[in-house]
mmCIF file of C-alpha atoms in Angstrom:
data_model
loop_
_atom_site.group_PDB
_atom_site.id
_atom_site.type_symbol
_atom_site.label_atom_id
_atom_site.label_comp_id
_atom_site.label_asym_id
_atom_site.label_seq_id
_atom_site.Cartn_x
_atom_site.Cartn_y
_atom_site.Cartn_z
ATOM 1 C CA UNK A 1 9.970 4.591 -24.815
ATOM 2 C CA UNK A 2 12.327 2.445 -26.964
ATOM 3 C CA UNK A 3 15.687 1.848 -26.265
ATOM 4 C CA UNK A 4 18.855 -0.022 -28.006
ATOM 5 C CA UNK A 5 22.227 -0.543 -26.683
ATOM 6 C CA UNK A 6 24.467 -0.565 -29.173
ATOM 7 C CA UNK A 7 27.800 -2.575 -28.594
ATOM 8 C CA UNK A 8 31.356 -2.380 -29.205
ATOM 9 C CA UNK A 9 31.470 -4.915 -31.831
ATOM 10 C CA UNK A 10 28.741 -3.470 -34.127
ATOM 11 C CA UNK A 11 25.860 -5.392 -32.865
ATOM 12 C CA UNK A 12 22.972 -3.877 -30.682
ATOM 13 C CA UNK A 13 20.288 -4.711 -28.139
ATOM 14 C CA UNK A 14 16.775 -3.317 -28.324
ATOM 15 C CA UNK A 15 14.237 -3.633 -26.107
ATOM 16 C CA UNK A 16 10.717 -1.515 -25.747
ATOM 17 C CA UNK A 17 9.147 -0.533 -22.349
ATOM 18 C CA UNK A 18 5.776 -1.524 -23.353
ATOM 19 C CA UNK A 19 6.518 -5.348 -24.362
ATOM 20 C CA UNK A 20 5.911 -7.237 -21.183
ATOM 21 C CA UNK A 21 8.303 -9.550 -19.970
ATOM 22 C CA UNK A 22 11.317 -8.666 -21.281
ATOM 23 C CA UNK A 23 13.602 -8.266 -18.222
ATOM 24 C CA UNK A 24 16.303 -6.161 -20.859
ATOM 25 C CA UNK A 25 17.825 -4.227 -18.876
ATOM 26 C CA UNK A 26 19.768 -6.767 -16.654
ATOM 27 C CA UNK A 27 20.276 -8.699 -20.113
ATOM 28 C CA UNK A 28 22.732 -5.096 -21.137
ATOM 29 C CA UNK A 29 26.546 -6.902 -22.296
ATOM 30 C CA UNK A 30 27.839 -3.582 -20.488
ATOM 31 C CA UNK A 31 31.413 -5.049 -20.957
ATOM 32 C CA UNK A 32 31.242 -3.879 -24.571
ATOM 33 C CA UNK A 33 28.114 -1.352 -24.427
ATOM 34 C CA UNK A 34 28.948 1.411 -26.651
ATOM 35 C CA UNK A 35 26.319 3.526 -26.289
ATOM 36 C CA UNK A 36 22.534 3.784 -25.167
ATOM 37 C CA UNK A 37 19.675 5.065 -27.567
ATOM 38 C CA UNK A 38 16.001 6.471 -26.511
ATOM 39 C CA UNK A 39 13.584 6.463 -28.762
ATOM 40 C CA UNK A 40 9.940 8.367 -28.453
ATOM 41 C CA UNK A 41 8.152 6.077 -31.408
ATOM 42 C CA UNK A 42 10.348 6.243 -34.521
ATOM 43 C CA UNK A 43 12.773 9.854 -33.193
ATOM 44 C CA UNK A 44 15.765 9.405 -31.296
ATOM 45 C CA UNK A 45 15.370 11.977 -28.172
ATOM 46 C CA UNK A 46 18.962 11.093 -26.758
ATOM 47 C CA UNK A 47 21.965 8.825 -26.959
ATOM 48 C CA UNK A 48 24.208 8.197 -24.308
ATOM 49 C CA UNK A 49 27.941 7.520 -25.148
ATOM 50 C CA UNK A 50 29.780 5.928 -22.279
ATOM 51 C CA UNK A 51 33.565 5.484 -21.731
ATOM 52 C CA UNK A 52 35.169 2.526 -19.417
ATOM 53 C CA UNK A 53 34.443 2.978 -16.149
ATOM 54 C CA UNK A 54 31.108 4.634 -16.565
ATOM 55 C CA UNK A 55 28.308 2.506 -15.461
ATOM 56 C CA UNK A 56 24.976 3.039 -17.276
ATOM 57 C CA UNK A 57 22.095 4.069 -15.177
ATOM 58 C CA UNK A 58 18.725 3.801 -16.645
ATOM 59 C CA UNK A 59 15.298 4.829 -14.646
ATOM 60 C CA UNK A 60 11.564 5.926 -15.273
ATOM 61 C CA UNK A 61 10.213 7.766 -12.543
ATOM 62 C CA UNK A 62 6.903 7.705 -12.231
ATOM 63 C CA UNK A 63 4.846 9.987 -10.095
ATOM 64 C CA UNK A 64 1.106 9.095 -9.517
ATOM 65 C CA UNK A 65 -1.588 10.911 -7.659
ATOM 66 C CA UNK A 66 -3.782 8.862 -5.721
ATOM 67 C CA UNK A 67 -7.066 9.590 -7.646
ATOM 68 C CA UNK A 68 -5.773 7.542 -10.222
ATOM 69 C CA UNK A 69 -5.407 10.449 -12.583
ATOM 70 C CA UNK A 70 -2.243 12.747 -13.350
ATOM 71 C CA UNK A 71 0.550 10.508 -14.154
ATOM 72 C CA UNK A 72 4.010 12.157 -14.745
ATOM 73 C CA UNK A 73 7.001 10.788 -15.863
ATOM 74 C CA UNK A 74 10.772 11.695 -15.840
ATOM 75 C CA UNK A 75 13.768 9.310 -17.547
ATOM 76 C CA UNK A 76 16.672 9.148 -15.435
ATOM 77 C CA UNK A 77 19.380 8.119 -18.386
ATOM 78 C CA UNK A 78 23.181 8.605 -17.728
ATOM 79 C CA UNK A 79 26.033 6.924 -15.744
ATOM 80 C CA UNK A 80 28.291 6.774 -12.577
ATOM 81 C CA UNK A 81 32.030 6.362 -12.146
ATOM 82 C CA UNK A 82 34.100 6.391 -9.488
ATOM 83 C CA UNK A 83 36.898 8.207 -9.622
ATOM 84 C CA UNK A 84 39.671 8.582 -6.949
ATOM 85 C CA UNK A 85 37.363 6.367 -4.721
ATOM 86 C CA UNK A 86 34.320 8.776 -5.073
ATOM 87 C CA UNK A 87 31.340 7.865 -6.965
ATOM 88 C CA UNK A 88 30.254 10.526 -9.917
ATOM 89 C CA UNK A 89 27.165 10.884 -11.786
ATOM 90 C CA UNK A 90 26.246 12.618 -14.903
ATOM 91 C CA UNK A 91 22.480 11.968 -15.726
ATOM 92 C CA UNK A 92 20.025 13.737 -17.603
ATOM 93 C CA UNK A 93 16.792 14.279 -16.389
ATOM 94 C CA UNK A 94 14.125 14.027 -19.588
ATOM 95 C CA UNK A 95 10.952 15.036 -18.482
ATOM 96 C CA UNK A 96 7.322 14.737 -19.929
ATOM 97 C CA UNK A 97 6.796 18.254 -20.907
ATOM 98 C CA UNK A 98 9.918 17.673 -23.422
ATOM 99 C CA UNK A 99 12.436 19.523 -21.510
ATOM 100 C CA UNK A 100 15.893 17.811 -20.023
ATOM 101 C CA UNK A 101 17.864 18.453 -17.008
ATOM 102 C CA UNK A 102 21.690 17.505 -16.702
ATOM 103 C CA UNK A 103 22.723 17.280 -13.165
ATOM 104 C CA UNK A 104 26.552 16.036 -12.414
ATOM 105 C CA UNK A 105 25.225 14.608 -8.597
ATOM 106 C CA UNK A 106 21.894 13.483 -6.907
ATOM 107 C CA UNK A 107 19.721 16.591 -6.288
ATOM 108 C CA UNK A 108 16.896 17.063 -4.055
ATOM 109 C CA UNK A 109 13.740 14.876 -5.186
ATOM 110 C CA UNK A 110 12.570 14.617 -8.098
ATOM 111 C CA UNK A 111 16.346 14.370 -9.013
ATOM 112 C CA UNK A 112 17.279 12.263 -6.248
ATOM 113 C CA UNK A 113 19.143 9.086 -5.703
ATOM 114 C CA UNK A 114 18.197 6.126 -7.336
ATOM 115 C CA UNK A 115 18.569 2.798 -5.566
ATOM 116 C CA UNK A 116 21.586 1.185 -7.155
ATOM 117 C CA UNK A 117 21.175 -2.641 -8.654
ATOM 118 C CA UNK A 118 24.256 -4.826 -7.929
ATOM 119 C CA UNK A 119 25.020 -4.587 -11.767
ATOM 120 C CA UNK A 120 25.843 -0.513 -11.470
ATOM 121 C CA UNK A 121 27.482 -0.614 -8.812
ATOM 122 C CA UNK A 122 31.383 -0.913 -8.921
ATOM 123 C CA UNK A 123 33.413 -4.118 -9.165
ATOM 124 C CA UNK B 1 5.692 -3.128 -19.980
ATOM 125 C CA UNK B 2 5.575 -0.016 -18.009
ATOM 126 C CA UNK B 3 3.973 -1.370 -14.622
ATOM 127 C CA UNK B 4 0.475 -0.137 -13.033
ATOM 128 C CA UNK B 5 -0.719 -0.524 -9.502
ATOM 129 C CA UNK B 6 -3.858 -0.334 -7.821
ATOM 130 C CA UNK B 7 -4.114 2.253 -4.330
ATOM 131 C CA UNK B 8 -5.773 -0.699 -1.584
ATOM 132 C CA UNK B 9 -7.081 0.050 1.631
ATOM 133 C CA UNK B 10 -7.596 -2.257 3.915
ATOM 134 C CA UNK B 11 -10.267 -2.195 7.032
ATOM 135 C CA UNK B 12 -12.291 -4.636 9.018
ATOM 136 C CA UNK B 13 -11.247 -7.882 9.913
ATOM 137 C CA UNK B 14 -9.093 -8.235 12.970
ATOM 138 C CA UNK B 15 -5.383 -7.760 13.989
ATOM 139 C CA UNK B 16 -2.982 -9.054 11.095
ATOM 140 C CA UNK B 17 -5.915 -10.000 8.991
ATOM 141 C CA UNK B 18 -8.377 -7.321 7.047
ATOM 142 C CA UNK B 19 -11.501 -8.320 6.162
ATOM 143 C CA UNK B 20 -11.208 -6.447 3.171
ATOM 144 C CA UNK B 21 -9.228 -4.600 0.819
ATOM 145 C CA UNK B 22 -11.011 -2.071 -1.906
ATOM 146 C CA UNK B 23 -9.138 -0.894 -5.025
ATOM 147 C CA UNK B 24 -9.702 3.170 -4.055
ATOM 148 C CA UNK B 25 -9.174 3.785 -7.546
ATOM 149 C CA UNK B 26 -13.207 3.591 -8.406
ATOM 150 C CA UNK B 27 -14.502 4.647 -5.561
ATOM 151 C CA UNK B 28 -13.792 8.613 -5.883
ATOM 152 C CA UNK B 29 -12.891 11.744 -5.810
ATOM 153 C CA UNK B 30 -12.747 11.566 -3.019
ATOM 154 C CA UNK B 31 -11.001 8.371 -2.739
ATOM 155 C CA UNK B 32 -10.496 8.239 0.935
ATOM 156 C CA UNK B 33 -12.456 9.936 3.568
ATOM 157 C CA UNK B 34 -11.385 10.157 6.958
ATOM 158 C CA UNK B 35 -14.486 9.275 9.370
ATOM 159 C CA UNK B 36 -15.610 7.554 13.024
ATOM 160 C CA UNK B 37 -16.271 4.127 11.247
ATOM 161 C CA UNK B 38 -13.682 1.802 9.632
ATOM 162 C CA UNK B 39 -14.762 1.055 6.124
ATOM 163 C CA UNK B 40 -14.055 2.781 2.927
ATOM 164 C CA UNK B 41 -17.240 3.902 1.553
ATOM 165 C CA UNK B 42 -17.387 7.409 0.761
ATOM 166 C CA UNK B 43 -20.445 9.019 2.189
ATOM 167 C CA UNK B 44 -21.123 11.472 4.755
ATOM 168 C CA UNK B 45 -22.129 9.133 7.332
ATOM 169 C CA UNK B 46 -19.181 9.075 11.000
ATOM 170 C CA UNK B 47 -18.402 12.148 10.492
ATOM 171 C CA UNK B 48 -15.071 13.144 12.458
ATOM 172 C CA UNK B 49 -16.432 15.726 15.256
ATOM 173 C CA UNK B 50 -14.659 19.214 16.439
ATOM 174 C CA UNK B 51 -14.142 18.745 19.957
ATOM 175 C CA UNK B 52 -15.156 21.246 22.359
ATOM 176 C CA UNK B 53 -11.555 20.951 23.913
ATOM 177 C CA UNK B 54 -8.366 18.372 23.732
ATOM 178 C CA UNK B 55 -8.033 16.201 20.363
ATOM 179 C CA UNK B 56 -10.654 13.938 18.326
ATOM 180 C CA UNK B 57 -9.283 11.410 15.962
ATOM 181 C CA UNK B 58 -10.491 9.418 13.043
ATOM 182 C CA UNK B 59 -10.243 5.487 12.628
ATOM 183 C CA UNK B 60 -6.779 5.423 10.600
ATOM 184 C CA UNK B 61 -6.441 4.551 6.948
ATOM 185 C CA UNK B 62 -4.130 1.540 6.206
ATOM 186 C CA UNK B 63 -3.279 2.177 2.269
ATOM 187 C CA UNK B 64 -0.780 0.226 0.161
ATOM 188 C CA UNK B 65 0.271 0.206 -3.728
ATOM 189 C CA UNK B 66 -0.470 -3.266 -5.470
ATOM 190 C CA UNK B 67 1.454 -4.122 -8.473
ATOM 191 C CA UNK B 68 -1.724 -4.909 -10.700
ATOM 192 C CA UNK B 69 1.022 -5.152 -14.388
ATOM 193 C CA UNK B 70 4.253 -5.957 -13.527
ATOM 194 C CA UNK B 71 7.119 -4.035 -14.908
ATOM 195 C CA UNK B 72 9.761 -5.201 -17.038
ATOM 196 C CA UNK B 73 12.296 -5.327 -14.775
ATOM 197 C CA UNK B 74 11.624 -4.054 -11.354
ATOM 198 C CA UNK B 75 9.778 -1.057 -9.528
ATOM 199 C CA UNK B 76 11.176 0.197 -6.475
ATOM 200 C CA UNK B 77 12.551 3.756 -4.505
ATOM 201 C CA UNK B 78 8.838 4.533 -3.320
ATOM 202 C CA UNK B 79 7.797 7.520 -1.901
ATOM 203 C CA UNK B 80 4.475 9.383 -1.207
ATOM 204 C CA UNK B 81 3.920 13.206 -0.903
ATOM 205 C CA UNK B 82 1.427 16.414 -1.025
ATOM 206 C CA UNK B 83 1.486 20.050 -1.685
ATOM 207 C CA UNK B 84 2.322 21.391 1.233
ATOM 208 C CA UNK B 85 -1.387 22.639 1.409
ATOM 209 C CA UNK B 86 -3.164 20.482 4.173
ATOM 210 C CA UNK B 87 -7.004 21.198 5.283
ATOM 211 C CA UNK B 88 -6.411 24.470 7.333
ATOM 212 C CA UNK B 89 -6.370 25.502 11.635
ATOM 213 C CA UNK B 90 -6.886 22.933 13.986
ATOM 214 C CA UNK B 91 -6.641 19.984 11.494
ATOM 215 C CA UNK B 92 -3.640 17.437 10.726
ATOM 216 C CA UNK B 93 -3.369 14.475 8.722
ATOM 217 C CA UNK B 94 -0.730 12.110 10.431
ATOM 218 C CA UNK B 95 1.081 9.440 8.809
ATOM 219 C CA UNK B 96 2.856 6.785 10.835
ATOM 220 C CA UNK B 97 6.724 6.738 10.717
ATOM 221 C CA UNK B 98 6.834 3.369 10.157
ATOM 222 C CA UNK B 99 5.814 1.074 7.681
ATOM 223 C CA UNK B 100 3.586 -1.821 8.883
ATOM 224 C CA UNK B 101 4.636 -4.948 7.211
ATOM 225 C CA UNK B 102 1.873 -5.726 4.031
ATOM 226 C CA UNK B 103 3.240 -8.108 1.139
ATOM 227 C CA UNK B 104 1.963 -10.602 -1.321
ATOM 228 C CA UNK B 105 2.152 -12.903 1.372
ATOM 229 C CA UNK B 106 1.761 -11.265 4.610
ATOM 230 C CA UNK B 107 -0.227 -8.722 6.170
ATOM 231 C CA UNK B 108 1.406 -8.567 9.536
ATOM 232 C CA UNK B 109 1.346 -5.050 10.214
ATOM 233 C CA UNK B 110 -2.830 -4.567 10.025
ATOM 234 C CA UNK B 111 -4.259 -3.149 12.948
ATOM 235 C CA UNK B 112 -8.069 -3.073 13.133
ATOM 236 C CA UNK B 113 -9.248 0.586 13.172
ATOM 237 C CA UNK B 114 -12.159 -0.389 15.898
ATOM 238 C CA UNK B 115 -12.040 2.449 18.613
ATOM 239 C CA UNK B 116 -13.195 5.965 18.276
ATOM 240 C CA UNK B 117 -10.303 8.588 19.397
ATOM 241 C CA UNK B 118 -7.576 6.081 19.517
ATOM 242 C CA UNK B 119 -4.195 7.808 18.801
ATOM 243 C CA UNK B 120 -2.704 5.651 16.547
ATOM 244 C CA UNK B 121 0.539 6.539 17.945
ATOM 245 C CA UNK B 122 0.145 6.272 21.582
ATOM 246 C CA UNK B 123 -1.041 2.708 22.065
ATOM 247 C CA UNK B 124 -3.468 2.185 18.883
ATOM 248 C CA UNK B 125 -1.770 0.634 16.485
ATOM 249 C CA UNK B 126 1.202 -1.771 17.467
ATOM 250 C CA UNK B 127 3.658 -0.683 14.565
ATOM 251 C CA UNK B 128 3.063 2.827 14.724
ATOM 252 C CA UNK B 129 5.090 4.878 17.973
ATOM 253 C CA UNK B 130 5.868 8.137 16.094
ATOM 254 C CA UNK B 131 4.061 10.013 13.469
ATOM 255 C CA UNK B 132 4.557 12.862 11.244
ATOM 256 C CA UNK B 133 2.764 15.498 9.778
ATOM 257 C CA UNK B 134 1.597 14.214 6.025
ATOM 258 C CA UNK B 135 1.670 17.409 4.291
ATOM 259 C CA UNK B 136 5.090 18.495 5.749
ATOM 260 C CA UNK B 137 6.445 15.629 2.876
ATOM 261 C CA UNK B 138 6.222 17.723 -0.720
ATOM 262 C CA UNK B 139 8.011 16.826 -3.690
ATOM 263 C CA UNK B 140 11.504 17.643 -2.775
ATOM 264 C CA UNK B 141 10.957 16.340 0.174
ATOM 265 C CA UNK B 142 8.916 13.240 0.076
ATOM 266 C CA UNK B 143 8.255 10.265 2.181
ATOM 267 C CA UNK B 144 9.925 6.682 1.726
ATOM 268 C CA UNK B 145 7.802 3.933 1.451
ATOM 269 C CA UNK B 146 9.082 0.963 2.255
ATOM 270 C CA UNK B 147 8.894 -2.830 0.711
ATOM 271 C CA UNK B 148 8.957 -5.723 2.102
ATOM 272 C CA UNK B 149 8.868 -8.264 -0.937
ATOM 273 C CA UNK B 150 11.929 -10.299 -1.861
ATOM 274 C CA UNK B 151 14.836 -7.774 -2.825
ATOM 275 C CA UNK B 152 12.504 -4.377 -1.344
ATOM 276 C CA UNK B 153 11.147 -4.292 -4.958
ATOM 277 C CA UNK B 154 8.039 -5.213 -7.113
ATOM 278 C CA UNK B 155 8.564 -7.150 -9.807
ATOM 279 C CA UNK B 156 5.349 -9.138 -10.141
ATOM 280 C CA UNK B 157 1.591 -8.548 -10.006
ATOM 281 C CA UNK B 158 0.237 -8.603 -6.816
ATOM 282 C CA UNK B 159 2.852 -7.558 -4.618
ATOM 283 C CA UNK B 160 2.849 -4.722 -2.677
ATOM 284 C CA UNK B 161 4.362 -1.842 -0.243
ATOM 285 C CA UNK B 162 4.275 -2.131 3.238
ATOM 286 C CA UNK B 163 1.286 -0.224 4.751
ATOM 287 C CA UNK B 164 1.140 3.798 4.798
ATOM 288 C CA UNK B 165 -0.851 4.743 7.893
ATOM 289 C CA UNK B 166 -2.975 7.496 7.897
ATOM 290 C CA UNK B 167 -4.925 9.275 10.598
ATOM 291 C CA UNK B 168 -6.670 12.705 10.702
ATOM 292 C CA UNK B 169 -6.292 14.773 14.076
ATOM 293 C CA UNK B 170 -9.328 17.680 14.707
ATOM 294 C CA UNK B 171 -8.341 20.115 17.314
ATOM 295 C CA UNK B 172 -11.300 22.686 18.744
ATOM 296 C CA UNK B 173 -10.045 25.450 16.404
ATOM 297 C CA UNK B 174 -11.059 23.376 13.315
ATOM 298 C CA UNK B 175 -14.275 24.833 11.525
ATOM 299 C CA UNK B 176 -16.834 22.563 10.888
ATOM 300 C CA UNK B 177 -18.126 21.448 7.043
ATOM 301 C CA UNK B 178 -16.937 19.594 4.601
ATOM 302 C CA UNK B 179 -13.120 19.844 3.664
ATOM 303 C CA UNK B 180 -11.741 20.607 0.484
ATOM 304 C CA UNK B 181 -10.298 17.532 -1.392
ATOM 305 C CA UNK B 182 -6.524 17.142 -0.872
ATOM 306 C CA UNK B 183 -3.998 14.786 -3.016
ATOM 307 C CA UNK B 184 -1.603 12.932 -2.091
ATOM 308 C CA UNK B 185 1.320 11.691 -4.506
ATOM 309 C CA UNK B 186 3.299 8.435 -4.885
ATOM 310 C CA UNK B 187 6.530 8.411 -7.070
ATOM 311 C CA UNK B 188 8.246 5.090 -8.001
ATOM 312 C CA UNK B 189 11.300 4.061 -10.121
ATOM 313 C CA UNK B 190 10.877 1.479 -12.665
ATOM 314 C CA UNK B 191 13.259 -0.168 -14.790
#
């Protein structure tokens, strides 16, 4: 998966999953991020247009069987606000069989919680 | 780079120090057998026994994830589960309901798997009081896994989980034979 962050000010950030090393995600402006862009190879599969306030949340979930085989993947791509003191999500669930869940709070697993890094949580 | 990881067990050795630790990944299906000897081969040899009354245990199985390509950013928010399934009357697969301390650094929380029929719950192994049924954790309702490298995260090769500790329990109704393989799960975010 590819991504770019696109900024406020016309520039963007792009970073791909599969270059080691890159540490991108912490490296996110998200003072002037835009919007957020996957990309499967060459098609865009989503973009994510956030608002101020909302607080870009970005995961692959990766599910494993112990035989080594059977690896399955979900992206966790959305954002959480807090509103009147209470912490909202909207995040859409893209899984590997090409179809997307859009759940407006944690669910029970495989749509569960996330542990928050500092940088999404609220200031 | 999206991260990989390596299922280790660990056996021999003595208390806080394994002799060894095997990469499961090559040495299967099945990659683990439960069995009366503490090693990792997978043979038919220590076979765990159906009592004739009371409870017979296996040596327990002290498993970890090693981070063998490290991710971008970070891997964390482990968790292991099953189907549901298990291997049928009179046999349970226990895991501990703590996590024995095993880092890059450390292995702390080992316990030497060198007694026949040792509980590993009631006075086997130090950092396991409590256990729980493995296959009662499924996918919406899996198991945390905890980590004890800087931050509770992986974000290098060769660190680790703590240890998952695994045990198999054979009451007198279990039928004898070989078992039916069973999988177990692990589920990680990455970033």
């Amino acid at each position: 998966m590819r991504f770019r962050a696109n900024y406020s000010d016309g520039s963007n950030f792009e970073w791909d999953e599969d270059v080691p090393d890159q540490k991108a995600y912490t490296q996110i402006d998200r003072t002037k991020l835009a919007n957020v862009e996957l990309f499967f190879g060459q098609k865009l599969v989503h973009r994510l247009h956030l608002e101020k306030g909302q607080r870009l949340i970005l995961r692959r979930r990766v599910k494993q069987n112990l035989l080594g085989g059977d690896m399955r993947e979900i992206y966790l791509v959305g954002y959480q606000e807090t509103i009147e003191n209470k912490n909202r999500q909207a995040i859409l669930a893209i899984f590997d069989d090409g179809h997307t869940e859009l759940i407006g709070s944690w669910k029970q697993a495989p749509l569960d919680a996330v542990n928050l890094m500092e940088l999404e949580k609220s200031k | 780079m999206a991260a990989t990881f390596n299922v280790m067990l660990d056996f021999g050795g003595s208390d806080n120090s394994p002799g060894t630790s095997t990469n499961t990944d090559a040495l299967g299906p099945p990659n683990i057998r439960f069995k009366r000897a503490d090693n990792a081969t997978i043979d038919t040899n220590n076979p765990c026994i159906v009592p004739t009354s009371g409870t017979s245990y296996s040596r327990w199985k002290q498993i970890y994830l090693k981070c063998t390509g490290a991710p971008n950013t970070q891997c964390d928010n482990f968790k292991i589960y099953t189907d549901g399934g298990g291997f049928g009357t009179g046999i349970t697969v226990n895991v501990g309901d703590a996590n024995p301390v095993h880092t890059s650094a450390a292995t702390t929380g080992y316990d030497v798997a060198d007694t026949d029929d040792q509980a590993m719950a009631s006075g086997g192994h130090t950092d396991v009081t409590t256990v729980t049924d493995l296959f009662t954790f499924t996918s919406g309702s899996p198991r945390t896994v905890t980590c004890g490298e800087s931050g509770s995260k992986i974000d290098a090769t060769n660190e680790t989980t703590n240890y998952i500790v695994l045990q198999m329990e054979t009451l007198s109704t279990a039928s004898p034979g070989d078992l039916t393989n069973e999988t177990i799960t692990y589920q990680y975010d990455e970033i």
